[in-house]
Amino acid sequence: DAVLQSTPNSTVGLGSMSPHSDDPEAQRRARQRAWMAQQRQREEELRAQAREQRQEQQRLAREEQLRLEQLEWNENQRLFEERRRMELEQDSRLSFSKGARTQQELYEQQREQELYEQQR
């Protein structure tokens, strides 16, 4: 990137001298100004790169945080559903065993009733 610097009596590009000035001091100052302008441009480019890198790192960190939160939510949801399924199974086993006891009790009552009637 050649940076052009103009002075009233010379135009200097990096590494090239203008034929418009024979003054070595003016040429030196022109080269120095061009070099400083190029340094400022490089510094600005580096600052912009650093800013972009920081923004990208922040974006990646936010994505990772969201990914971890999603994993945690999924695990909590899985545990909740598993606990609920176990509770439902337990409830149905209790209902079934309660119902079976009731059926057994009914059967025994009927049997006792039949035996009682036979003895009469």
PDB file of C-alpha atoms in Angstrom:
ATOM      1  CA  ASP A   1       0.000   0.000   0.000  1.00  0.00           C
ATOM      2  CA  ALA A   2       1.819   3.076  -1.191  1.00  0.00           C
ATOM      3  CA  VAL A   3       0.701   6.130   0.703  1.00  0.00           C
ATOM      4  CA  LEU A   4       1.078   9.373  -1.236  1.00  0.00           C
ATOM      5  CA  GLN A   5       1.976  12.525   0.646  1.00  0.00           C
ATOM      6  CA  SER A   6       1.780  15.924  -1.028  1.00  0.00           C
ATOM      7  CA  THR A   7       3.718  19.032  -0.131  1.00  0.00           C
ATOM      8  CA  PRO A   8       3.656  22.341  -1.985  1.00  0.00           C
ATOM      9  CA  ASN A   9       6.712  21.453  -4.031  1.00  0.00           C
ATOM     10  CA  SER A  10       6.826  17.629  -3.994  1.00  0.00           C
ATOM     11  CA  THR A  11       4.755  14.468  -4.171  1.00  0.00           C
ATOM     12  CA  VAL A  12       6.401  11.420  -2.641  1.00  0.00           C
ATOM     13  CA  GLY A  13       5.298   7.803  -2.813  1.00  0.00           C
ATOM     14  CA  LEU A  14       6.938   5.239  -0.555  1.00  0.00           C
ATOM     15  CA  GLY A  15      10.294   4.303  -1.933  1.00  0.00           C
ATOM     16  CA  SER A  16      10.151   6.739  -4.831  1.00  0.00           C
ATOM     17  CA  MET A  17      11.325  10.297  -5.058  1.00  0.00           C
ATOM     18  CA  SER A  18       9.512  12.953  -6.979  1.00  0.00           C
ATOM     19  CA  PRO A  19      11.579  14.889  -9.501  1.00  0.00           C
ATOM     20  CA  HIS A  20       9.812  18.048  -8.310  1.00  0.00           C
ATOM     21  CA  SER A  21      12.120  18.592  -5.344  1.00  0.00           C
ATOM     22  CA  ASP A  22      15.877  18.505  -5.138  1.00  0.00           C
ATOM     23  CA  ASP A  23      15.875  19.480  -1.444  1.00  0.00           C
ATOM     24  CA  PRO A  24      17.130  16.411   0.508  1.00  0.00           C
ATOM     25  CA  GLU A  25      15.581  17.669   3.763  1.00  0.00           C
ATOM     26  CA  ALA A  26      12.172  18.129   2.110  1.00  0.00           C
ATOM     27  CA  GLN A  27      12.475  14.633   0.633  1.00  0.00           C
ATOM     28  CA  ARG A  28      13.399  13.219   4.067  1.00  0.00           C
ATOM     29  CA  ARG A  29      10.417  14.932   5.712  1.00  0.00           C
ATOM     30  CA  ALA A  30       8.121  13.727   2.940  1.00  0.00           C
ATOM     31  CA  ARG A  31       9.374  10.144   3.377  1.00  0.00           C
ATOM     32  CA  GLN A  32       8.923  10.438   7.132  1.00  0.00           C
ATOM     33  CA  ARG A  33       5.351  11.746   6.753  1.00  0.00           C
ATOM     34  CA  ALA A  34       4.543   8.938   4.307  1.00  0.00           C
ATOM     35  CA  TRP A  35       6.047   6.357   6.658  1.00  0.00           C
ATOM     36  CA  MET A  36       4.111   7.766   9.633  1.00  0.00           C
ATOM     37  CA  ALA A  37       0.878   7.780   7.627  1.00  0.00           C
ATOM     38  CA  GLN A  38       1.477   4.161   6.678  1.00  0.00           C
ATOM     39  CA  GLN A  39       2.208   3.286  10.326  1.00  0.00           C
ATOM     40  CA  ARG A  40      -1.049   4.962  11.437  1.00  0.00           C
ATOM     41  CA  GLN A  41      -2.929   3.005   8.777  1.00  0.00           C
ATOM     42  CA  ARG A  42      -1.316  -0.278   9.918  1.00  0.00           C
ATOM     43  CA  GLU A  43      -2.128   0.495  13.552  1.00  0.00           C
ATOM     44  CA  GLU A  44      -5.751   1.225  12.657  1.00  0.00           C
ATOM     45  CA  GLU A  45      -5.956  -2.019  10.674  1.00  0.00           C
ATOM     46  CA  LEU A  46      -4.526  -3.938  13.652  1.00  0.00           C
ATOM     47  CA  ARG A  47      -7.011  -2.263  16.019  1.00  0.00           C
ATOM     48  CA  ALA A  48      -9.855  -3.184  13.651  1.00  0.00           C
ATOM     49  CA  GLN A  49      -8.606  -6.782  13.477  1.00  0.00           C
ATOM     50  CA  ALA A  50      -8.341  -6.977  17.272  1.00  0.00           C
ATOM     51  CA  ARG A  51     -11.870  -5.535  17.605  1.00  0.00           C
ATOM     52  CA  GLU A  52     -13.225  -8.116  15.138  1.00  0.00           C
ATOM     53  CA  GLN A  53     -11.431 -10.930  16.984  1.00  0.00           C
ATOM     54  CA  ARG A  54     -12.874  -9.766  20.334  1.00  0.00           C
ATOM     55  CA  GLN A  55     -16.369  -9.622  18.846  1.00  0.00           C
ATOM     56  CA  GLU A  56     -15.956 -13.108  17.355  1.00  0.00           C
ATOM     57  CA  GLN A  57     -14.707 -14.479  20.692  1.00  0.00           C
ATOM     58  CA  GLN A  58     -17.670 -12.908  22.466  1.00  0.00           C
ATOM     59  CA  ARG A  59     -20.057 -14.375  19.895  1.00  0.00           C
ATOM     60  CA  LEU A  60     -18.502 -17.829  20.289  1.00  0.00           C
ATOM     61  CA  ALA A  61     -18.667 -17.540  24.085  1.00  0.00           C
ATOM     62  CA  ARG A  62     -22.384 -16.615  23.889  1.00  0.00           C
ATOM     63  CA  GLU A  63     -23.035 -19.547  21.539  1.00  0.00           C
ATOM     64  CA  GLU A  64     -21.231 -21.926  23.920  1.00  0.00           C
ATOM     65  CA  GLN A  65     -23.194 -20.560  26.889  1.00  0.00           C
ATOM     66  CA  LEU A  66     -26.479 -21.068  25.017  1.00  0.00           C
ATOM     67  CA  ARG A  67     -25.399 -24.592  24.008  1.00  0.00           C
ATOM     68  CA  LEU A  68     -24.609 -25.462  27.638  1.00  0.00           C
ATOM     69  CA  GLU A  69     -27.915 -23.998  28.835  1.00  0.00           C
ATOM     70  CA  GLN A  70     -29.758 -26.035  26.182  1.00  0.00           C
ATOM     71  CA  LEU A  71     -27.954 -29.219  27.279  1.00  0.00           C
ATOM     72  CA  GLU A  72     -28.845 -28.516  30.905  1.00  0.00           C
ATOM     73  CA  TRP A  73     -32.470 -27.828  29.989  1.00  0.00           C
ATOM     74  CA  ASN A  74     -32.629 -31.039  27.915  1.00  0.00           C
ATOM     75  CA  GLU A  75     -31.194 -33.069  30.800  1.00  0.00           C
ATOM     76  CA  ASN A  76     -33.614 -31.505  33.282  1.00  0.00           C
ATOM     77  CA  GLN A  77     -36.502 -32.216  30.904  1.00  0.00           C
ATOM     78  CA  ARG A  78     -35.349 -35.828  30.468  1.00  0.00           C
ATOM     79  CA  LEU A  79     -35.095 -36.285  34.250  1.00  0.00           C
ATOM     80  CA  PHE A  80     -38.517 -34.711  34.759  1.00  0.00           C
ATOM     81  CA  GLU A  81     -40.108 -36.990  32.154  1.00  0.00           C
ATOM     82  CA  GLU A  82     -38.369 -40.047  33.584  1.00  0.00           C
ATOM     83  CA  ARG A  83     -39.510 -39.166  37.122  1.00  0.00           C
ATOM     84  CA  ARG A  84     -43.074 -38.560  35.861  1.00  0.00           C
ATOM     85  CA  ARG A  85     -43.064 -41.900  33.979  1.00  0.00           C
ATOM     86  CA  MET A  86     -41.885 -43.691  37.124  1.00  0.00           C
ATOM     87  CA  GLU A  87     -44.579 -41.979  39.184  1.00  0.00           C
ATOM     88  CA  LEU A  88     -47.239 -43.007  36.672  1.00  0.00           C
ATOM     89  CA  GLU A  89     -45.969 -46.588  36.673  1.00  0.00           C
ATOM     90  CA  GLN A  90     -45.969 -46.593  40.461  1.00  0.00           C
ATOM     91  CA  ASP A  91     -49.522 -45.178  40.512  1.00  0.00           C
ATOM     92  CA  SER A  92     -50.739 -47.792  38.047  1.00  0.00           C
ATOM     93  CA  ARG A  93     -49.063 -50.586  40.045  1.00  0.00           C
ATOM     94  CA  LEU A  94     -50.710 -49.303  43.193  1.00  0.00           C
ATOM     95  CA  SER A  95     -54.080 -49.102  41.446  1.00  0.00           C
ATOM     96  CA  PHE A  96     -53.624 -52.553  40.015  1.00  0.00           C
ATOM     97  CA  SER A  97     -52.561 -54.101  43.307  1.00  0.00           C
ATOM     98  CA  LYS A  98     -55.356 -52.244  45.122  1.00  0.00           C
ATOM     99  CA  GLY A  99     -57.781 -53.468  42.482  1.00  0.00           C
ATOM    100  CA  ALA A 100     -56.386 -56.988  42.738  1.00  0.00           C
ATOM    101  CA  ARG A 101     -56.788 -56.934  46.490  1.00  0.00           C
ATOM    102  CA  THR A 102     -60.308 -55.734  46.049  1.00  0.00           C
ATOM    103  CA  GLN A 103     -60.988 -58.475  43.494  1.00  0.00           C
ATOM    104  CA  GLN A 104     -59.410 -61.023  45.818  1.00  0.00           C
ATOM    105  CA  GLU A 105     -61.488 -59.759  48.711  1.00  0.00           C
ATOM    106  CA  LEU A 106     -64.646 -59.959  46.584  1.00  0.00           C
ATOM    107  CA  TYR A 107     -63.807 -63.490  45.557  1.00  0.00           C
ATOM    108  CA  GLU A 108     -63.178 -64.488  49.166  1.00  0.00           C
ATOM    109  CA  GLN A 109     -66.407 -62.874  50.294  1.00  0.00           C
ATOM    110  CA  GLN A 110     -68.324 -64.692  47.557  1.00  0.00           C
ATOM    111  CA  ARG A 111     -66.643 -67.966  48.554  1.00  0.00           C
ATOM    112  CA  GLU A 112     -67.501 -67.423  52.201  1.00  0.00           C
ATOM    113  CA  GLN A 113     -71.063 -66.589  51.218  1.00  0.00           C
ATOM    114  CA  GLU A 114     -71.335 -69.805  49.150  1.00  0.00           C
ATOM    115  CA  LEU A 115     -69.858 -71.930  51.950  1.00  0.00           C
ATOM    116  CA  TYR A 116     -72.234 -70.361  54.447  1.00  0.00           C
ATOM    117  CA  GLU A 117     -75.202 -71.079  52.181  1.00  0.00           C
ATOM    118  CA  GLN A 118     -74.056 -74.674  51.625  1.00  0.00           C
ATOM    119  CA  GLN A 119     -73.836 -75.222  55.375  1.00  0.00           C
ATOM    120  CA  ARG A 120     -77.363 -73.960  55.900  1.00  0.00           C
TER     121      ARG A 120
END
